[in-house]
Short mmCIF file of C-alpha atoms and ligand atoms in Angstrom, two decimals:
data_model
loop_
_atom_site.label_atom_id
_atom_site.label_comp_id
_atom_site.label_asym_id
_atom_site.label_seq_id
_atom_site.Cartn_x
_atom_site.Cartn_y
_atom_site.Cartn_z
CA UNK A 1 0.00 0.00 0.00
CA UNK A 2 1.28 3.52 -1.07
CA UNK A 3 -0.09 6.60 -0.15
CA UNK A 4 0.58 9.71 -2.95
CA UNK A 5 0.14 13.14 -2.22
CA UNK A 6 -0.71 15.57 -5.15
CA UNK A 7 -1.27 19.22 -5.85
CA UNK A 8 -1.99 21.91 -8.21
CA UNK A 9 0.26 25.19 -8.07
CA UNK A 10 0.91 28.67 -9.81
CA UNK A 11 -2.21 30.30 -12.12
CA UNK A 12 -5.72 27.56 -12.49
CA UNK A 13 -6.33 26.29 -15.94
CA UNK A 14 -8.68 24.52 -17.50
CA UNK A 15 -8.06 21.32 -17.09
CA UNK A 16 -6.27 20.63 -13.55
CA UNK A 17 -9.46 18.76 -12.41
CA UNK A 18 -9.41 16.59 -14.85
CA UNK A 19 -5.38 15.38 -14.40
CA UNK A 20 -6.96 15.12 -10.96
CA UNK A 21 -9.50 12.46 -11.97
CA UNK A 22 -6.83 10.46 -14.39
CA UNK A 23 -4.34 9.99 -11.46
CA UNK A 24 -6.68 9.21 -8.70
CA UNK A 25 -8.65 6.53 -10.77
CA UNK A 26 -5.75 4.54 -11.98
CA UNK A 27 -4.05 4.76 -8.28
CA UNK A 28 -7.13 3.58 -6.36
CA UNK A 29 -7.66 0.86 -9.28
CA UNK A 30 -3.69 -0.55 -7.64
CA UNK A 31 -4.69 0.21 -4.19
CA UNK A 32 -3.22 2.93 -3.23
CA UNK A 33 -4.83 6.17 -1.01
CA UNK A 34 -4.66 9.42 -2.46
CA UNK A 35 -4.10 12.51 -0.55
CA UNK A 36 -4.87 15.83 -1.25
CA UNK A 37 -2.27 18.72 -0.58
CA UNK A 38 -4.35 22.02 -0.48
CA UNK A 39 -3.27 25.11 -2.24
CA UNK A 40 0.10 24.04 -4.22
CA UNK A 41 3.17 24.21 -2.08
CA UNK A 42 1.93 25.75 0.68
CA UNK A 43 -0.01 22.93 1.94
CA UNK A 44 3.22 20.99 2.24
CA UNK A 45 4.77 23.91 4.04
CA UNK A 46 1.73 24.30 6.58
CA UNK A 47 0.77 20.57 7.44
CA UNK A 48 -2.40 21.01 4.93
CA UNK A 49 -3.32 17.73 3.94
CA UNK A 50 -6.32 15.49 3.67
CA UNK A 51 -7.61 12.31 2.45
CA UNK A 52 -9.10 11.97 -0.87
CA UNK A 53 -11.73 9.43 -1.62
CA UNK A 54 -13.10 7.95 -5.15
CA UNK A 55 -15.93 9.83 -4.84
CA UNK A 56 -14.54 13.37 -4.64
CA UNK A 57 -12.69 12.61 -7.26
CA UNK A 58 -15.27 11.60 -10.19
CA UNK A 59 -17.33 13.54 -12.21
CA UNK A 60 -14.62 16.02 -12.31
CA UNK A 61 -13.81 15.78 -16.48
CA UNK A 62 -15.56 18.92 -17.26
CA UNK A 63 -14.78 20.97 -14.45
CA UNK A 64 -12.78 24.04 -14.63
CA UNK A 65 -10.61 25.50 -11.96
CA UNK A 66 -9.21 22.71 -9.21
CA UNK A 67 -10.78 20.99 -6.31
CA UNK A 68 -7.34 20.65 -4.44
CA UNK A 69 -7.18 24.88 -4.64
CA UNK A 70 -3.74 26.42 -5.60
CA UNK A 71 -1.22 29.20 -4.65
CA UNK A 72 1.99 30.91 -5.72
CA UNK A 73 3.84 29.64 -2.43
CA UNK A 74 7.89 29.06 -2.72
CA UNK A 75 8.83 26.56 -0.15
CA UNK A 76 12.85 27.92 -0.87
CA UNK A 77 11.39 31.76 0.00
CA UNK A 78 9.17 31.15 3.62
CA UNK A 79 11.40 30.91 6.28
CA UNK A 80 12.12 26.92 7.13
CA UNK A 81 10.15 26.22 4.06
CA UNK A 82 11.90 23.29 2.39
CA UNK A 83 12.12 21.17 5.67
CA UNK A 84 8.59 21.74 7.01
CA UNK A 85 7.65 20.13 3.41
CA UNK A 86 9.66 17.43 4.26
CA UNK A 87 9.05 16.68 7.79
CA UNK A 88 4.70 17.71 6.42
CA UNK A 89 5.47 15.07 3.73
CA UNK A 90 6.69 12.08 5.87
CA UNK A 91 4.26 13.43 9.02
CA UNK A 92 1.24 12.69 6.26
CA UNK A 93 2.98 8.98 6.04
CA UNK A 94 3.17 10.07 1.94
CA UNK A 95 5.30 7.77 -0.06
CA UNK A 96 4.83 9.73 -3.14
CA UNK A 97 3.74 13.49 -4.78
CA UNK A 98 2.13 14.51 -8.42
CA UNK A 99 2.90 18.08 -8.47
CA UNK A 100 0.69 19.37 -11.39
CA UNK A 101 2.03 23.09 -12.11
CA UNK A 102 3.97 25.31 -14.38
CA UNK A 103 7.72 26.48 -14.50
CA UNK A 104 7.50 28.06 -10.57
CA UNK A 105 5.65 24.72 -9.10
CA UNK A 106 7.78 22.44 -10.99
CA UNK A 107 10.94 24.44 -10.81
CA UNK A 108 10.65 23.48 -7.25
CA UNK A 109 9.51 19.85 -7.79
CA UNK A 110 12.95 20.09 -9.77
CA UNK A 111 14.80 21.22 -7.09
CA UNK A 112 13.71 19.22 -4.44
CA UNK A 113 14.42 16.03 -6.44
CA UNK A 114 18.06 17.49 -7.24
CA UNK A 115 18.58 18.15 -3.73
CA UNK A 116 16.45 16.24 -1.07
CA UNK A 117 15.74 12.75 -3.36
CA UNK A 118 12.31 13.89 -3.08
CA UNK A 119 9.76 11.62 -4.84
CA UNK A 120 7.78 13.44 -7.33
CA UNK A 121 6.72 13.64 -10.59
CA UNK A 122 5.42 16.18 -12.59
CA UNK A 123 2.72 17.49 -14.86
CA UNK A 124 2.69 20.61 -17.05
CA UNK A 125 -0.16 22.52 -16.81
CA UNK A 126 -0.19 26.14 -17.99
CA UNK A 127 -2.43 28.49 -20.21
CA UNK A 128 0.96 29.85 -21.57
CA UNK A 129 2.28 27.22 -22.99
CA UNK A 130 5.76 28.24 -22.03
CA UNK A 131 7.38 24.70 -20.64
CA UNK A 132 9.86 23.45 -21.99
CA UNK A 133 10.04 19.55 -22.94
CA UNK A 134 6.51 19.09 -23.68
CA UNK A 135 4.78 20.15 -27.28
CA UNK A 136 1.96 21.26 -25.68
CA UNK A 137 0.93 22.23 -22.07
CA UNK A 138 -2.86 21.35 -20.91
CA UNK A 139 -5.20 24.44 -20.68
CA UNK A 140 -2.96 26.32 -23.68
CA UNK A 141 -6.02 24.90 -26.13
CA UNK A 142 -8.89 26.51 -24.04
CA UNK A 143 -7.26 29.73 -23.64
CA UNK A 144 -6.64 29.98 -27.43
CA UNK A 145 -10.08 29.17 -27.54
CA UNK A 146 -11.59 31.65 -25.83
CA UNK A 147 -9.65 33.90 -27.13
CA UNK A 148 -10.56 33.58 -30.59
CA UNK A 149 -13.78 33.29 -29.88
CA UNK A 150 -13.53 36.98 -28.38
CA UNK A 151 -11.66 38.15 -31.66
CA UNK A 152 -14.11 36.69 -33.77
CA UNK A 153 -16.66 38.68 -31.80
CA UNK A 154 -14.68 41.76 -31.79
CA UNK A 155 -14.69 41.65 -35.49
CA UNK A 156 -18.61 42.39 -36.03
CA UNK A 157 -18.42 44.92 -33.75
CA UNK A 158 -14.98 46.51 -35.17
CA UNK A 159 -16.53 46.56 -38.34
CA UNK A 160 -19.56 48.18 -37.57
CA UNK A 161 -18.01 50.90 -35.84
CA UNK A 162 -15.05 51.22 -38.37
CA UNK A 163 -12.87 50.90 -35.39
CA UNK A 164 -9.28 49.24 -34.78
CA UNK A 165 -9.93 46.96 -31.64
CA UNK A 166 -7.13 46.19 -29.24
CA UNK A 167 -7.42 42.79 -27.84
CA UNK A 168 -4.65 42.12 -24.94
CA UNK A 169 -3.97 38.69 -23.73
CA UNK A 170 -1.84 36.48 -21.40
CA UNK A 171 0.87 34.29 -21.51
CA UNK A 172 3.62 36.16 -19.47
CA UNK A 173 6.98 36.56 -21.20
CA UNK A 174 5.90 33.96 -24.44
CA UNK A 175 3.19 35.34 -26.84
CA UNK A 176 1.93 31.72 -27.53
CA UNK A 177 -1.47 32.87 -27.14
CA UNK A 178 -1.55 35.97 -28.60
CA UNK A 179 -0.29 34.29 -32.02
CA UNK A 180 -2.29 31.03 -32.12
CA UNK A 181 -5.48 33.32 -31.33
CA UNK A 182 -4.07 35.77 -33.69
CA UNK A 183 -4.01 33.56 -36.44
CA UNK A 184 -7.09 31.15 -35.62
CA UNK A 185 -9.27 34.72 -35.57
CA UNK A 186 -7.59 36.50 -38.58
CA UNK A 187 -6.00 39.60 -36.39
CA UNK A 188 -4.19 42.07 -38.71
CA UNK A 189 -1.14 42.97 -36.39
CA UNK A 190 0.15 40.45 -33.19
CA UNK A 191 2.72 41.77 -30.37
CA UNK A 192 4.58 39.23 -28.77
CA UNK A 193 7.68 39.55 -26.74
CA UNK A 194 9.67 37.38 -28.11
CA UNK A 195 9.73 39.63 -31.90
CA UNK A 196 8.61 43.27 -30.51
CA UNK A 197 8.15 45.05 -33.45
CA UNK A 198 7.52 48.25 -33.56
CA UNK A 199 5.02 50.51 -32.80
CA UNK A 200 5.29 52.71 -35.89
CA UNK A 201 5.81 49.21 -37.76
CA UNK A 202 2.31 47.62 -36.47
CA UNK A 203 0.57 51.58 -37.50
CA UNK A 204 2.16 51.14 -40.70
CA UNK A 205 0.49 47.84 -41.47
CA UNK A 206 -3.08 49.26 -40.01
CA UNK A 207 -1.94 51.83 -42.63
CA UNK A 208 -1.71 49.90 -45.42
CA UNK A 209 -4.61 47.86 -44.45
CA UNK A 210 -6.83 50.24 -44.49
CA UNK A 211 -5.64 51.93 -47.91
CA UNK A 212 -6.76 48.53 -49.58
CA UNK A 213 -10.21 49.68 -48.38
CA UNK A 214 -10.72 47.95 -44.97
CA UNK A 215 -12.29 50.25 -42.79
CA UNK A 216 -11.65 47.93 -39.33
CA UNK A 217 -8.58 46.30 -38.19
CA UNK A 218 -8.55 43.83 -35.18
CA UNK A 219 -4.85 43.91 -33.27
CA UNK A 220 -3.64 41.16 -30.37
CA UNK A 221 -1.22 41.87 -28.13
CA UNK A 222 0.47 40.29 -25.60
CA UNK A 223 0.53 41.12 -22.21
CA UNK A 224 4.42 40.82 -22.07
CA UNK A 225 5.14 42.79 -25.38
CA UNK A 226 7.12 45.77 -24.39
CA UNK A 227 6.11 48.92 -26.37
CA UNK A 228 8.59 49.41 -28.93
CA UNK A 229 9.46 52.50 -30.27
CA UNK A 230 12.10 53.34 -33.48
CA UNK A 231 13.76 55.74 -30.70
CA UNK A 232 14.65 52.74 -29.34
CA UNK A 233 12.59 53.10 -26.38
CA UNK A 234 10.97 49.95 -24.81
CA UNK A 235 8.27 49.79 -22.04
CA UNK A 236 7.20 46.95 -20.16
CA UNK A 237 3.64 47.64 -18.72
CA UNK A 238 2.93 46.00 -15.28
CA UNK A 239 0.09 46.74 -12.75
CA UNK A 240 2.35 45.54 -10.07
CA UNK A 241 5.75 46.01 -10.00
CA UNK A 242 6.12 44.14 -6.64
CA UNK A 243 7.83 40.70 -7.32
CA UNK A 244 5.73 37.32 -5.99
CA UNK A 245 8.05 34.59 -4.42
CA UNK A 246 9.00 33.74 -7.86
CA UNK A 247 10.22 36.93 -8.83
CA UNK A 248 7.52 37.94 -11.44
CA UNK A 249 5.98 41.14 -11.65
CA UNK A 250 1.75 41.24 -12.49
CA UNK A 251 1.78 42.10 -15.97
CA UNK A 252 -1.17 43.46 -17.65
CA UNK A 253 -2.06 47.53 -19.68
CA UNK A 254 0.02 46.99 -22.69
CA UNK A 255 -3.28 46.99 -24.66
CA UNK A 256 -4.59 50.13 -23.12
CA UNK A 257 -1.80 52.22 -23.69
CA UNK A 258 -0.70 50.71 -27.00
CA UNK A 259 -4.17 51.69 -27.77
CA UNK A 260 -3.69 55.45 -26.89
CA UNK A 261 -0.64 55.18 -29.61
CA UNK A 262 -2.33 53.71 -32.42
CA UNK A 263 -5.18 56.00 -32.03
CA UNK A 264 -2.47 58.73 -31.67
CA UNK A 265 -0.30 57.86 -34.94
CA UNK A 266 -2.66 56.89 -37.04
CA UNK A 267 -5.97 58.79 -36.32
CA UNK A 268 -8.03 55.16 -36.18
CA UNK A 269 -10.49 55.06 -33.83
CA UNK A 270 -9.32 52.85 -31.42
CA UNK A 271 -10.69 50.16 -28.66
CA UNK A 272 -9.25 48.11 -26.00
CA UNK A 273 -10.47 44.68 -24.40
CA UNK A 274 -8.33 42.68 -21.68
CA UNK A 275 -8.97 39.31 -21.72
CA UNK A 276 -7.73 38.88 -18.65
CA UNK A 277 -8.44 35.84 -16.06
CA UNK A 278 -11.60 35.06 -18.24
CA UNK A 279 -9.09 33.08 -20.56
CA UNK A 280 -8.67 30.65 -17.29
CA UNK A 281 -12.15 30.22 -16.11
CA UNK A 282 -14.27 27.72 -16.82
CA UNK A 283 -14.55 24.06 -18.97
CA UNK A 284 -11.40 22.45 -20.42
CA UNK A 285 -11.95 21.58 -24.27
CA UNK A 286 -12.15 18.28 -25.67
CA UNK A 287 -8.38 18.30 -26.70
CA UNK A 288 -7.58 19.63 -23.13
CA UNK A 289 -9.66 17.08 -21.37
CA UNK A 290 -7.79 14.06 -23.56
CA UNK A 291 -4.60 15.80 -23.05
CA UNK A 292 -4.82 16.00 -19.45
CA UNK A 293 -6.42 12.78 -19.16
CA UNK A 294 -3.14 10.81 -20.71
CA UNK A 295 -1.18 13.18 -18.24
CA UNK A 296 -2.95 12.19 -15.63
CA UNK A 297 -2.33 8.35 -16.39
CA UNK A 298 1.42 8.66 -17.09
CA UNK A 299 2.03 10.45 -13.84
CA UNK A 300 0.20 7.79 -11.86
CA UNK A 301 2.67 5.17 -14.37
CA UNK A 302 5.42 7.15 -13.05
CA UNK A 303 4.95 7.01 -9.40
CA UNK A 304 3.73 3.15 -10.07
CA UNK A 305 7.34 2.51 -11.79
CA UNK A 306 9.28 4.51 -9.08
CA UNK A 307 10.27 7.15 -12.18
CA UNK A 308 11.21 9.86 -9.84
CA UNK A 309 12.48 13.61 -11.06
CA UNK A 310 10.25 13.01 -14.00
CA UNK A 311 7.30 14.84 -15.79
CA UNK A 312 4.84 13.23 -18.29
CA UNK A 313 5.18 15.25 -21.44
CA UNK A 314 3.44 15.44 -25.28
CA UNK A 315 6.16 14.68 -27.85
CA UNK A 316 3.91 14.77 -31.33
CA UNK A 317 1.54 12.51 -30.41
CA UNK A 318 3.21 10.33 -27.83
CA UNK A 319 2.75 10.42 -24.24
CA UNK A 320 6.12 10.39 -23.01
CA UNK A 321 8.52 11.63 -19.72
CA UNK A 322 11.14 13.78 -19.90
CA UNK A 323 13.65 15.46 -16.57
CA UNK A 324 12.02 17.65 -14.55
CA UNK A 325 15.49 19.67 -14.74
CA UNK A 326 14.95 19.37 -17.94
CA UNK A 327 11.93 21.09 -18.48
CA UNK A 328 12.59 23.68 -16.42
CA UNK A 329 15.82 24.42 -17.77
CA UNK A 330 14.45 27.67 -19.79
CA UNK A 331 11.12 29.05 -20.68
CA UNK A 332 9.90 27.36 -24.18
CA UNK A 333 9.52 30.36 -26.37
CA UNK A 334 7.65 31.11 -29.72
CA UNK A 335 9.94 30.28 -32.68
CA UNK A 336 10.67 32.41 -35.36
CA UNK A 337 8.56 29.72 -37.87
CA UNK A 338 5.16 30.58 -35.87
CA UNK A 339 5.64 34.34 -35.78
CA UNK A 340 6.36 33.86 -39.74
CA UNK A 341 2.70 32.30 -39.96
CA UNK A 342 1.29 35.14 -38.49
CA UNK A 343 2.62 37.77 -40.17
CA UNK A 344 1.99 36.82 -43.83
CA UNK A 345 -1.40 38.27 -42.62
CA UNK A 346 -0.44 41.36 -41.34
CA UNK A 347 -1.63 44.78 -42.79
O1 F6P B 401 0.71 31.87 -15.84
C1 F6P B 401 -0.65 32.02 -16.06
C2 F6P B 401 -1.06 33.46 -15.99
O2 F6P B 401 -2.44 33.54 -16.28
C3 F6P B 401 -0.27 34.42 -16.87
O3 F6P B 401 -0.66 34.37 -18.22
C4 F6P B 401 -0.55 35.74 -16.19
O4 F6P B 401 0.48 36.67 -16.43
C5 F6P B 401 -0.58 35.35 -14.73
O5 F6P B 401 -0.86 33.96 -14.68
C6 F6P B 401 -1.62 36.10 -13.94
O6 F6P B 401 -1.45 35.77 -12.61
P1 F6P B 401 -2.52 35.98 -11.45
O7 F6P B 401 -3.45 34.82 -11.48
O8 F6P B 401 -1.70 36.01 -10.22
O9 F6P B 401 -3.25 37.26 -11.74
#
């Protein structure tokens, strides 16, 4: 008899509930007890901990958000941190952890298998889409879906109104979203971090758009584009500049004030919408559900097999597990092919 703890840390996504279900059912079908560590890392650090049972753990596939709750708690910044989770960990008689999280949860998971021979395995979950290791991260799909479904909306109303709508969305430092959604919904300009064009560059295109006739012009940025100017100037936009135990700043206003711009150079109309923690909420989609599904299952093959220090991952279409140092070696950033894709539409 084993007894696995898991838990769900950094930003919700859709999708966490249902990695939940995968790893619970296969590990009660060998006998083991599950055990659920409330609110990411910080239930390890406090003593949080509880027993799961089969029941609390069906009917979960559709559900957004997580059951288990989550927080943005860094065992290596509270004060005794990294040995309460241990002495928590062995005090709960636990034998194993899933930690299901991004690069902060995991980079931790990471650590403390590097360092204390903790057992844990890993699975990515993030709306970005900015692990490394894995194709694809669960809840990346519903994001992207929402947020062309908001573009697409945007467009009857941009066109109505012979407006240039603004559409900012997340995804941190990576503009994965921003140019999947960008291209899925047809927008006309996309602003990602990674290729921060210009600001004069993007008004040129609405420019040129517009002289073929278009009277509307729908633009996505990211939230971590920094304003670009030809000066040379470059301006990240944050609503908090405070740091969280990771060390990120809350990012978010790029949209309103690249809107001022736009409306500025170019004499456009201009409107902004932020997309904001909408793009988290609610059901997973069907490829989100499958993907975290097979997650789920590998993770619970993982523990089964003793495969420590690993995290399930999506190579293609194969389920496989790569290092947990691996993954969170470096933040898995758009590449210059997608950004290509996008703008061959542009202007
Ligand atoms: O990492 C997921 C994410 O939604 C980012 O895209 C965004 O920058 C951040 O989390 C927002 O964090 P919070 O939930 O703390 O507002």
């Amino acid at each position: 008899m084993a007894r696995i703890g898991i838990l769900t840390g950094g930003g919700d996504c859709p999708g966490l509930n249902a990695v939940i279900r995968a790893v619970t059912r296969r590990s009660f079908h060998r006998g083991y007890e599950m055990v659920a560590v409330h609110d990411g890392w910080r239930g390890l650090v406090d003593g949080d901990t509880t027993a799961l049972s089969e029941r609390e753990t069906s009917g979960l596939l559709h559900r957004g958000g997580t059951i288990l709750g989550t927080s943005r708690t860094n065992p290596y910044k509270v004060d005794d941190g990294v040995p309460q989770v241990l002495r928590n960990f062995a005090g709960a008689g636990l034998d194993a952890l899933v930690a299901i999280g991004g690069e902060d949860t995991l980079g931790v998971a990471a650590r403390l298998f590097a360092e204390e021979q903790f057992p844990v395995v890993g699975v990515p979950k993030t709306i970005d889409n900015d692990l490394s290791g894995t194709d694809y991260t669960f809840g990346f799909d519903t994001a992207v879906s929402i947020c062309t479904e908001a573009i697409d909306r945007l467009h009857t109303t941009a066109e109505s109104h012979n407006r240039v709508m603004v559409v900012e969305v997340m995804g941190r430092h990576t503009g994965w979203i921003a140019v999947m959604s960008g291209i899925a919904g047809g927008a006309d300009v996309i602003l990602i971090p990674e290729q921060p064009i210009t600001v004069e560059r993007a008004c040129d295109e609405l420019r040129k758009r517009h002289g073929r006739g278009k009277s509307f012009s729908i633009v996505v940025v990211s939230e971590g584009y920094k304003l670009t100017f030809e000066s040379g100037e470059q301006r990240e936009v944050t609503q908090q500049a405070e740091l969280d135990q990771f060390g990120h700043v809350r990012l978010g206003g790029v949209g309103e004030q690249l809107a001022q711009e736009i409306e500025a150079n170019t004499g456009f109309e201009t409107r902004v919408t932020v997309l904001g923690h909408v793009q988290r909420g609610g059901s997973p989609t069907a490829r989100d559900r499958v993907l975290a599904t097979r997650y789920g299952l590998k993770a619970a093959d993982l523990v089964h097999e003793g495969k420590f220090g690993q995290m399930a991952a999506l190579h293609g279409d194969a389920i496989v597990d790569v290092p947990l140092a691996e993954a969170t070696a470096e933040l898995k950033t758009v590449p210059p092919e997608w950004y290509d894709v996008a703008r061959s539409f542009f202007g």
